[in-house]
PDB file of C-alpha atoms and ligand atoms in Angstrom:
ATOM      1  CA  MET A 624     132.478 100.229  95.256  1.00  0.00           C
ATOM      2  CA  SER A 625     134.080  97.848  92.619  1.00  0.00           C
ATOM      3  CA  LEU A 626     133.513  95.773  89.482  1.00  0.00           C
ATOM      4  CA  LYS A 627     135.721  93.070  90.422  1.00  0.00           C
ATOM      5  CA  GLN A 628     132.892  90.639  91.400  1.00  0.00           C
ATOM      6  CA  TYR A 629     131.008  91.651  88.146  1.00  0.00           C
ATOM      7  CA  LYS A 630     134.226  90.832  85.970  1.00  0.00           C
ATOM      8  CA  ASN A 631     135.052  87.612  87.945  1.00  0.00           C
ATOM      9  CA  LYS A 632     131.754  86.269  86.952  1.00  0.00           C
ATOM     10  CA  ARG A 633     131.851  86.901  83.330  1.00  0.00           C
ATOM     11  CA  ASP A 634     133.865  86.087  80.096  1.00  0.00           C
ATOM     12  CA  PHE A 635     133.704  89.081  77.895  1.00  0.00           C
ATOM     13  CA  GLU A 636     134.908  86.789  75.111  1.00  0.00           C
ATOM     14  CA  LYS A 637     131.664  84.800  75.392  1.00  0.00           C
ATOM     15  CA  THR A 638     128.969  87.531  76.459  1.00  0.00           C
ATOM     16  CA  SER A 639     128.250  90.604  74.718  1.00  0.00           C
ATOM     17  CA  GLU A 640     127.543  92.440  78.149  1.00  0.00           C
ATOM     18  CA  PRO A 641     129.768  95.548  78.811  1.00  0.00           C
ATOM     19  CA  ASP A 642     133.339  94.681  80.092  1.00  0.00           C
ATOM     20  CA  GLY A 643     133.279  97.756  82.394  1.00  0.00           C
ATOM     21  CA  ASN A 644     136.692  98.764  81.009  1.00  0.00           C
ATOM     22  CA  GLU A 645     135.621 102.042  79.361  1.00  0.00           C
ATOM     23  CA  GLN A 646     133.041 103.703  81.614  1.00  0.00           C
ATOM     24  CA  LYS A 647     130.949 106.325  80.190  1.00  0.00           C
ATOM     25  CA  THR A 648     130.658 109.486  82.046  1.00  0.00           C
ATOM     26  CA  ILE A 649     127.019 109.965  82.650  1.00  0.00           C
ATOM     27  CA  GLU A 650     126.321 112.646  84.996  1.00  0.00           C
ATOM     28  CA  LYS A 651     122.769 112.264  85.551  1.00  0.00           C
ATOM     29  CA  PRO A 652     121.522 109.968  88.417  1.00  0.00           C
ATOM     30  CA  LEU A 653     120.051 107.162  86.111  1.00  0.00           C
ATOM     31  CA  PHE A 654     118.320 104.291  87.036  1.00  0.00           C
ATOM     32  CA  VAL A 655     117.282 100.920  84.857  1.00  0.00           C
ATOM     33  CA  VAL A 656     115.229  98.149  85.495  1.00  0.00           C
ATOM     34  CA  GLN A 657     115.976  95.122  83.333  1.00  0.00           C
ATOM     35  CA  LYS A 658     113.737  92.431  82.957  1.00  0.00           C
ATOM     36  CA  HIS A 659     115.775  89.145  82.876  1.00  0.00           C
ATOM     37  CA  ASP A 660     114.645  85.813  81.591  1.00  0.00           C
ATOM     38  CA  ALA A 661     117.255  83.732  83.348  1.00  0.00           C
ATOM     39  CA  SER A 662     116.919  80.419  85.286  1.00  0.00           C
ATOM     40  CA  HIS A 663     114.050  82.325  86.853  1.00  0.00           C
ATOM     41  CA  LEU A 664     112.271  85.463  85.383  1.00  0.00           C
ATOM     42  CA  HIS A 665     113.097  88.201  87.572  1.00  0.00           C
ATOM     43  CA  TYR A 666     113.770  92.053  87.397  1.00  0.00           C
ATOM     44  CA  ASP A 667     116.914  93.886  88.058  1.00  0.00           C
ATOM     45  CA  LEU A 668     116.949  97.286  89.397  1.00  0.00           C
ATOM     46  CA  ARG A 669     120.306  99.395  89.109  1.00  0.00           C
ATOM     47  CA  LEU A 670     121.032 102.831  90.415  1.00  0.00           C
ATOM     48  CA  LYS A 671     123.686 104.931  89.277  1.00  0.00           C
ATOM     49  CA  MET A 672     125.654 105.603  92.403  1.00  0.00           C
ATOM     50  CA  GLY A 673     129.389 106.230  92.988  1.00  0.00           C
ATOM     51  CA  GLY A 674     130.579 105.606  89.566  1.00  0.00           C
ATOM     52  CA  VAL A 675     128.875 102.053  89.142  1.00  0.00           C
ATOM     53  CA  LEU A 676     125.509 100.704  89.050  1.00  0.00           C
ATOM     54  CA  LYS A 677     124.207  99.534  92.482  1.00  0.00           C
ATOM     55  CA  SER A 678     122.085  96.650  91.842  1.00  0.00           C
ATOM     56  CA  TRP A 679     119.208  94.493  93.339  1.00  0.00           C
ATOM     57  CA  ALA A 680     117.395  91.482  91.987  1.00  0.00           C
ATOM     58  CA  ILE A 681     113.665  91.623  92.435  1.00  0.00           C
ATOM     59  CA  PRO A 682     112.147  88.446  91.981  1.00  0.00           C
ATOM     60  CA  LYS A 683     108.519  89.606  91.586  1.00  0.00           C
ATOM     61  CA  GLY A 684     109.366  92.928  89.971  1.00  0.00           C
ATOM     62  CA  PRO A 685     108.290  96.442  91.211  1.00  0.00           C
ATOM     63  CA  SER A 686     104.787  97.661  91.791  1.00  0.00           C
ATOM     64  CA  LEU A 687     103.051 100.735  91.778  1.00  0.00           C
ATOM     65  CA  ASN A 688     100.839  99.611  94.615  1.00  0.00           C
ATOM     66  CA  PRO A 689     101.834 101.253  98.019  1.00  0.00           C
ATOM     67  CA  ASP A 690     100.468  98.084  99.835  1.00  0.00           C
ATOM     68  CA  ILE A 691     102.672  95.822  97.946  1.00  0.00           C
ATOM     69  CA  LYS A 692     106.396  95.367  99.251  1.00  0.00           C
ATOM     70  CA  ARG A 693     108.693  93.717  96.886  1.00  0.00           C
ATOM     71  CA  LEU A 694     111.687  91.691  98.117  1.00  0.00           C
ATOM     72  CA  ALA A 695     115.034  93.335  96.572  1.00  0.00           C
ATOM     73  CA  ILE A 696     118.208  91.205  96.941  1.00  0.00           C
ATOM     74  CA  PRO A 697     121.532  92.983  96.433  1.00  0.00           C
ATOM     75  CA  THR A 698     123.828  91.742  93.599  1.00  0.00           C
ATOM     76  CA  GLU A 699     126.989  92.841  92.636  1.00  0.00           C
ATOM     77  CA  ASP A 700     127.912  96.327  91.330  1.00  0.00           C
ATOM     78  CA  HIS A 701     127.554  96.686  87.365  1.00  0.00           C
ATOM     79  CA  PRO A 702     129.557  99.050  85.042  1.00  0.00           C
ATOM     80  CA  ILE A 703     127.581 102.160  84.011  1.00  0.00           C
ATOM     81  CA  ASP A 704     127.220 101.024  80.473  1.00  0.00           C
ATOM     82  CA  TYR A 705     124.926  98.061  81.701  1.00  0.00           C
ATOM     83  CA  VAL A 706     122.166 100.806  81.481  1.00  0.00           C
ATOM     84  CA  ASP A 707     121.795 100.224  77.877  1.00  0.00           C
ATOM     85  CA  PHE A 708     122.362  96.534  77.859  1.00  0.00           C
ATOM     86  CA  GLU A 709     119.504  94.449  75.963  1.00  0.00           C
ATOM     87  CA  GLY A 710     119.991  91.129  74.452  1.00  0.00           C
ATOM     88  CA  ILE A 711     121.350  87.659  74.971  1.00  0.00           C
ATOM     89  CA  ILE A 712     123.649  86.283  77.385  1.00  0.00           C
ATOM     90  CA  PRO A 713     124.603  83.048  75.830  1.00  0.00           C
ATOM     91  CA  GLU A 714     124.285  79.652  77.234  1.00  0.00           C
ATOM     92  CA  GLY A 715     126.928  78.693  79.813  1.00  0.00           C
ATOM     93  CA  ASN A 716     127.620  82.132  80.951  1.00  0.00           C
ATOM     94  CA  TYR A 717     126.760  83.811  84.196  1.00  0.00           C
ATOM     95  CA  GLY A 718     122.981  85.074  84.079  1.00  0.00           C
ATOM     96  CA  ALA A 719     122.540  83.176  80.682  1.00  0.00           C
ATOM     97  CA  GLY A 720     119.071  84.214  79.026  1.00  0.00           C
ATOM     98  CA  ILE A 721     117.512  87.246  77.602  1.00  0.00           C
ATOM     99  CA  VAL A 722     117.638  90.830  78.905  1.00  0.00           C
ATOM    100  CA  ILE A 723     115.404  93.573  78.080  1.00  0.00           C
ATOM    101  CA  ILE A 724     115.162  97.285  79.252  1.00  0.00           C
ATOM    102  CA  TRP A 725     111.709  97.155  80.873  1.00  0.00           C
ATOM    103  CA  ASP A 726     112.334 100.818  82.118  1.00  0.00           C
ATOM    104  CA  LYS A 727     114.857 103.353  82.397  1.00  0.00           C
ATOM    105  CA  GLY A 728     114.932 107.127  83.478  1.00  0.00           C
ATOM    106  CA  THR A 729     116.418 109.314  85.935  1.00  0.00           C
ATOM    107  CA  TYR A 730     115.910 109.613  89.640  1.00  0.00           C
ATOM    108  CA  GLU A 731     116.004 112.150  92.410  1.00  0.00           C
ATOM    109  CA  ASN A 732     117.314 111.217  95.643  1.00  0.00           C
ATOM    110  CA  LYS A 733     115.124 112.254  98.461  1.00  0.00           C
ATOM    111  CA  SER A 734     117.011 110.339 101.186  1.00  0.00           C
ATOM    112  CA  LEU A 735     116.889 112.082 104.686  1.00  0.00           C
ATOM    113  CA  LYS A 736     118.704 111.877 107.971  1.00  0.00           C
ATOM    114  CA  LYS A 737     117.371 114.015 110.876  1.00  0.00           C
ATOM    115  CA  GLY A 738     115.464 116.043 108.087  1.00  0.00           C
ATOM    116  CA  ASN A 739     118.535 116.792 106.196  1.00  0.00           C
ATOM    117  CA  LEU A 740     119.203 115.488 102.635  1.00  0.00           C
ATOM    118  CA  ILE A 741     121.999 112.864 102.498  1.00  0.00           C
ATOM    119  CA  ASP A 742     123.721 111.726  99.738  1.00  0.00           C
ATOM    120  CA  MET A 743     123.040 108.155  97.976  1.00  0.00           C
ATOM    121  CA  GLU A 744     126.141 106.547  99.247  1.00  0.00           C
ATOM    122  CA  GLN A 745     125.028 107.546 102.924  1.00  0.00           C
ATOM    123  CA  ALA A 746     121.639 106.455 102.262  1.00  0.00           C
ATOM    124  CA  TYR A 747     122.880 103.071 101.048  1.00  0.00           C
ATOM    125  CA  GLU A 748     124.947 102.577 104.039  1.00  0.00           C
ATOM    126  CA  LYS A 749     121.866 103.561 106.286  1.00  0.00           C
ATOM    127  CA  GLY A 750     119.846 100.968 104.413  1.00  0.00           C
ATOM    128  CA  HIS A 751     117.372 103.590 103.726  1.00  0.00           C
ATOM    129  CA  ILE A 752     117.179 105.008 100.321  1.00  0.00           C
ATOM    130  CA  SER A 753     114.080 107.410  99.399  1.00  0.00           C
ATOM    131  CA  LEU A 754     113.793 108.396  95.728  1.00  0.00           C
ATOM    132  CA  ILE A 755     111.640 109.575  92.739  1.00  0.00           C
ATOM    133  CA  PHE A 756     111.614 107.631  89.674  1.00  0.00           C
ATOM    134  CA  ASN A 757     111.338 109.403  86.393  1.00  0.00           C
ATOM    135  CA  GLY A 758     110.965 106.606  84.146  1.00  0.00           C
ATOM    136  CA  GLU A 759     108.347 105.777  81.590  1.00  0.00           C
ATOM    137  CA  LYS A 760     106.699 103.100  83.840  1.00  0.00           C
ATOM    138  CA  LEU A 761     107.966 103.784  87.113  1.00  0.00           C
ATOM    139  CA  LYS A 762     106.975 107.323  88.412  1.00  0.00           C
ATOM    140  CA  GLY A 763     106.923 108.893  91.819  1.00  0.00           C
ATOM    141  CA  GLY A 764     108.231 108.290  95.204  1.00  0.00           C
ATOM    142  CA  PHE A 765     109.632 104.924  96.283  1.00  0.00           C
ATOM    143  CA  ASN A 766     111.659 103.690  99.441  1.00  0.00           C
ATOM    144  CA  LEU A 767     114.182 101.059  99.362  1.00  0.00           C
ATOM    145  CA  ILE A 768     114.596  99.921 102.970  1.00  0.00           C
ATOM    146  CA  LYS A 769     117.230  97.178 104.211  1.00  0.00           C
ATOM    147  CA  MET A 770     115.984  94.573 106.474  1.00  0.00           C
ATOM    148  CA  LYS A 771     118.176  93.779 109.222  1.00  0.00           C
ATOM    149  CA  PRO A 772     120.014  91.698 110.217  1.00  0.00           C
ATOM    150  CA  ASP A 773     119.959  90.010 106.834  1.00  0.00           C
ATOM    151  CA  ASP A 774     121.090  91.863 103.630  1.00  0.00           C
ATOM    152  CA  LYS A 775     117.663  91.808 102.005  1.00  0.00           C
ATOM    153  CA  TRP A 776     115.750  95.011 101.049  1.00  0.00           C
ATOM    154  CA  LEU A 777     112.215  95.905 100.311  1.00  0.00           C
ATOM    155  CA  LEU A 778     111.067  98.153  97.404  1.00  0.00           C
ATOM    156  CA  ILE A 779     107.801  99.886  98.385  1.00  0.00           C
ATOM    157  CA  LYS A 780     106.015 102.590  96.458  1.00  0.00           C
ATOM    158  CA  LYS A 781     105.278 105.903  98.289  1.00  0.00           C
ATOM    159  CA  ASN A 782     101.758 106.713  98.571  1.00  0.00           C
ATOM    160  CA  ASP A 783     101.529 109.721  96.132  1.00  0.00           C
ATOM    161  CA  SER A 784      99.627 110.829  92.985  1.00  0.00           C
ATOM    162  CA  GLU A 785     101.499 108.265  90.884  1.00  0.00           C
ATOM    163  CA  ALA A 786     100.767 105.284  93.254  1.00  0.00           C
ATOM    164  CA  LYS A 787      98.109 102.797  91.551  1.00  0.00           C
ATOM    165  CA  ARG A 788      96.121 100.366  93.594  1.00  0.00           C
ATOM    166  CA  LYS A 789      94.628  98.892  90.475  1.00  0.00           C
ATOM    167  CA  GLY A 790      96.406  97.015  87.723  1.00  0.00           C
ATOM    168  CA  VAL A 791      99.822  95.576  87.372  1.00  0.00           C
ATOM    169  CA  ILE A 792     102.267  97.396  85.701  1.00  0.00           C
ATOM    170  CA  LEU A 793     104.412  94.386  84.846  1.00  0.00           C
ATOM    171  CA  GLU A 794     101.527  92.883  82.911  1.00  0.00           C
ATOM    172  CA  GLU A 795     100.074  96.009  81.410  1.00  0.00           C
ATOM    173  CA  LYS A 796     103.591  97.119  80.240  1.00  0.00           C
ATOM    174  CA  PRO A 797     105.583  94.052  79.728  1.00  0.00           C
ATOM    175  CA  ASP A 798     107.963  95.042  76.865  1.00  0.00           C
ATOM    176  CA  SER A 799     111.106  97.117  76.387  1.00  0.00           C
ATOM    177  CA  VAL A 800     111.190 100.858  76.476  1.00  0.00           C
ATOM    178  CA  LEU A 801     114.143 100.840  74.295  1.00  0.00           C
ATOM    179  CA  SER A 802     113.027  98.690  71.448  1.00  0.00           C
ATOM    180  CA  GLY A 803     109.393  97.890  72.162  1.00  0.00           C
ATOM    181  CA  ARG A 804     110.488  94.046  71.928  1.00  0.00           C
ATOM    182  CA  SER A 805     109.211  91.531  74.308  1.00  0.00           C
ATOM    183  CA  LEU A 806     111.490  88.782  75.669  1.00  0.00           C
ATOM    184  CA  LYS A 807     109.938  86.308  73.115  1.00  0.00           C
ATOM    185  CA  ASP A 808     110.630  88.902  70.168  1.00  0.00           C
ATOM    186  CA  ILE A 809     114.222  88.671  71.117  1.00  0.00           C
ATOM    187  CA  ARG A 810     114.219  84.972  71.551  1.00  0.00           C
ATOM    188  CA  LYS A 811     112.715  84.672  68.157  1.00  0.00           C
ATOM    189  CA  GLU A 812     115.157  86.961  66.486  1.00  0.00           C
ATOM    190  CA  ASN A 813     117.905  84.657  67.923  1.00  0.00           C
ATOM    191  CA  GLU A 814     116.403  81.464  66.468  1.00  0.00           C
ATOM    192  CA  ASP A 815     116.255  83.039  62.886  1.00  0.00           C
TER     193      ASP A 815
HETATM  194 MN1   MN B1416     119.444  89.137  86.711  1.00  0.00          MN
END
């Protein structure tokens, strides 16, 4: 796990995203879902794991409905500080657009192998991560499952008391859990 790819893609003179040089030590297993209005609107799921944020782009965003499987495409590891990043990535930079913290919280690893708990790195290698999100919007059990032979994953809500078959969380709660701002708010602030 390394930040090489992350750093290579960005010019930190031009973007206010964290440069990853001074990594915060955050002990809790954190997750963040960032809503990212770049060339296409998508959501980025990041899980703190092994000193970095393991990252997946979820084109359609997470769902609380266990019947819905959401495609999750792995992207480069991000620095831990990125859990707090919200704002604008200027034009001409990698991922240019607006980022809000759509959800953030802790997670509990529940990944098993032959009935025994395995660590997150092992679960990642195995291609089956089972966890519980304790976010403001995402709660309860989820599976992240790698589809073979390609490197795409699926994010699927487990059928538990936090599952919801009605409503769409992305539409019901579209804004930042950090600042309450919408993508529009941030765009406007930047224009003023
Ligand atoms: Mn993104």
